Amino acid sequence: DAGVIQSPRHEVTEMGQEVTLRCKPISGHNSLFWYRQTMMRGLELLIYFNNNVPIDDSGMPEDRFSAKMPNASFSTLKIQPSEPRDSAVYFCASSLIRGTYTDEQYFGPGTRLTVT
Amino acid sequence: ILNVEQSPQSLHVQEGDSTNFTCSFPSSNFYALHWYRWETAKSPEALFVMTLNGDEKKKGRISATLNTKEGYSYLYIKGSQPEDSATYLCAFLRTGGFKTIFGAGTRLFVKA
């Protein structure tokens, strides 16, 4: 398996533009997590899905952020409109959680977003 | 508010030293505790998944213990090597949804 795939790896955009980050989880995993990494706040959980259903989006900073998981092999994180303070590295991770069994989370390479 | 605290924030050791870090987490609604190793410019990689009170896990020179009743976990590195230099993160997963909360990490520097 290729692991968790994220695209793009780098994104530079102007304030006000829409940004879409993409993630393909590891095949067979049923949970997907979106994280944001900043110097100030470290690694923050934004939202996670279980069996394609959003379970907890309390970490999403504001309405400008939205995430979808239309099927088990694809998820998007969208920021519209983007602002300079959204500049960060965004990680996607996937895992297998089933009853009392929990696997570790496998992280993608991250997308470095710069909003000017 | 769920707090996951890691200490120390950073640590500088000499090659060959043994070291340990602490992760403190809520003692209620515990589901699992994960340890990750995060090298600069890479993604976090899992070291251990711990679920039972009293768990002890080992991988080479690295080991970890878990105390869910008092809410802490220790990570030990025996005979540190320069390649052990990285940030070590712990992550607390709670029941009822598996929300994952990461600590801020311990940054380890091992000097040759």
Coordinates of N, CA and C in Angstrom, one line a residue, chain B residues 1-2 25-33 51 68-69 71 92-101:
Chain B
I1 N -12.5 20.8 29.3 CA -11.4 20.9 28.4 C -10.4 19.7 28.8
L2 N -10.1 19.0 27.7 CA -9.2 17.9 27.9 C -7.8 18.3 27.7
F25 N -2.5 12.6 31.1 CA -3.8 12.7 30.4 C -4.9 12.5 31.4
P26 N -6.2 12.8 30.9 CA -7.3 12.6 31.8 C -7.5 11.1 32.2
S27 N -7.8 10.9 33.4 CA -7.9 9.5 33.9 C -9.3 8.9 33.7
S28 N -10.2 9.7 33.2 CA -11.6 9.3 32.9 C -11.8 9.1 31.4
N29 N -12.7 8.3 31.1 CA -13.1 8.0 29.7 C -11.9 7.6 28.8
F30 N -11.0 6.9 29.4 CA -9.8 6.5 28.7 C -10.2 5.4 27.6
Y31 N -9.6 5.5 26.4 CA -9.8 4.5 25.4 C -8.4 3.9 25.0
A32 N -7.5 4.8 24.7 CA -6.1 4.4 24.3 C -5.2 5.5 24.4
L33 N -3.9 5.2 24.4 CA -2.8 6.2 24.5 C -1.8 5.7 23.4
T51 N -3.5 0.3 25.5 CA -4.9 0.3 25.9 C -5.2 -0.1 27.3
T68 N -3.4 4.0 33.6 CA -4.6 4.7 33.2 C -5.4 5.3 34.5
K69 N -5.1 4.7 35.6 CA -5.8 5.1 36.8 C -5.4 6.5 37.3
G71 N -3.5 8.4 35.2 CA -3.4 9.2 34.0 C -2.0 9.6 33.6
F92 N -3.9 11.0 23.3 CA -5.0 10.4 24.1 C -6.2 10.2 23.3
L93 N -6.8 9.0 23.3 CA -8.1 8.8 22.7 C -9.1 8.5 23.8
R94 N -10.2 9.1 23.7 CA -11.2 8.9 24.7 C -12.4 8.1 24.2
T95 N -13.1 7.5 25.1 CA -14.3 6.6 24.7 C -15.4 7.5 24.2
G96 N -16.3 6.9 23.5 CA -17.5 7.6 23.0 C -17.3 8.4 21.8
G97 N -16.2 8.1 21.0 CA -16.0 8.8 19.8 C -14.6 8.8 19.3
F98 N -13.7 8.4 20.2 CA -12.3 8.2 19.8 C -11.7 9.5 19.3
K99 N -12.1 10.6 19.9 CA -11.5 11.9 19.6 C -10.1 11.8 20.1
T100 N -9.1 12.3 19.3 CA -7.7 12.2 19.5 C -7.2 13.5 19.9
I101 N -6.5 13.6 21.1 CA -5.9 14.8 21.5 C -4.4 14.6 21.7

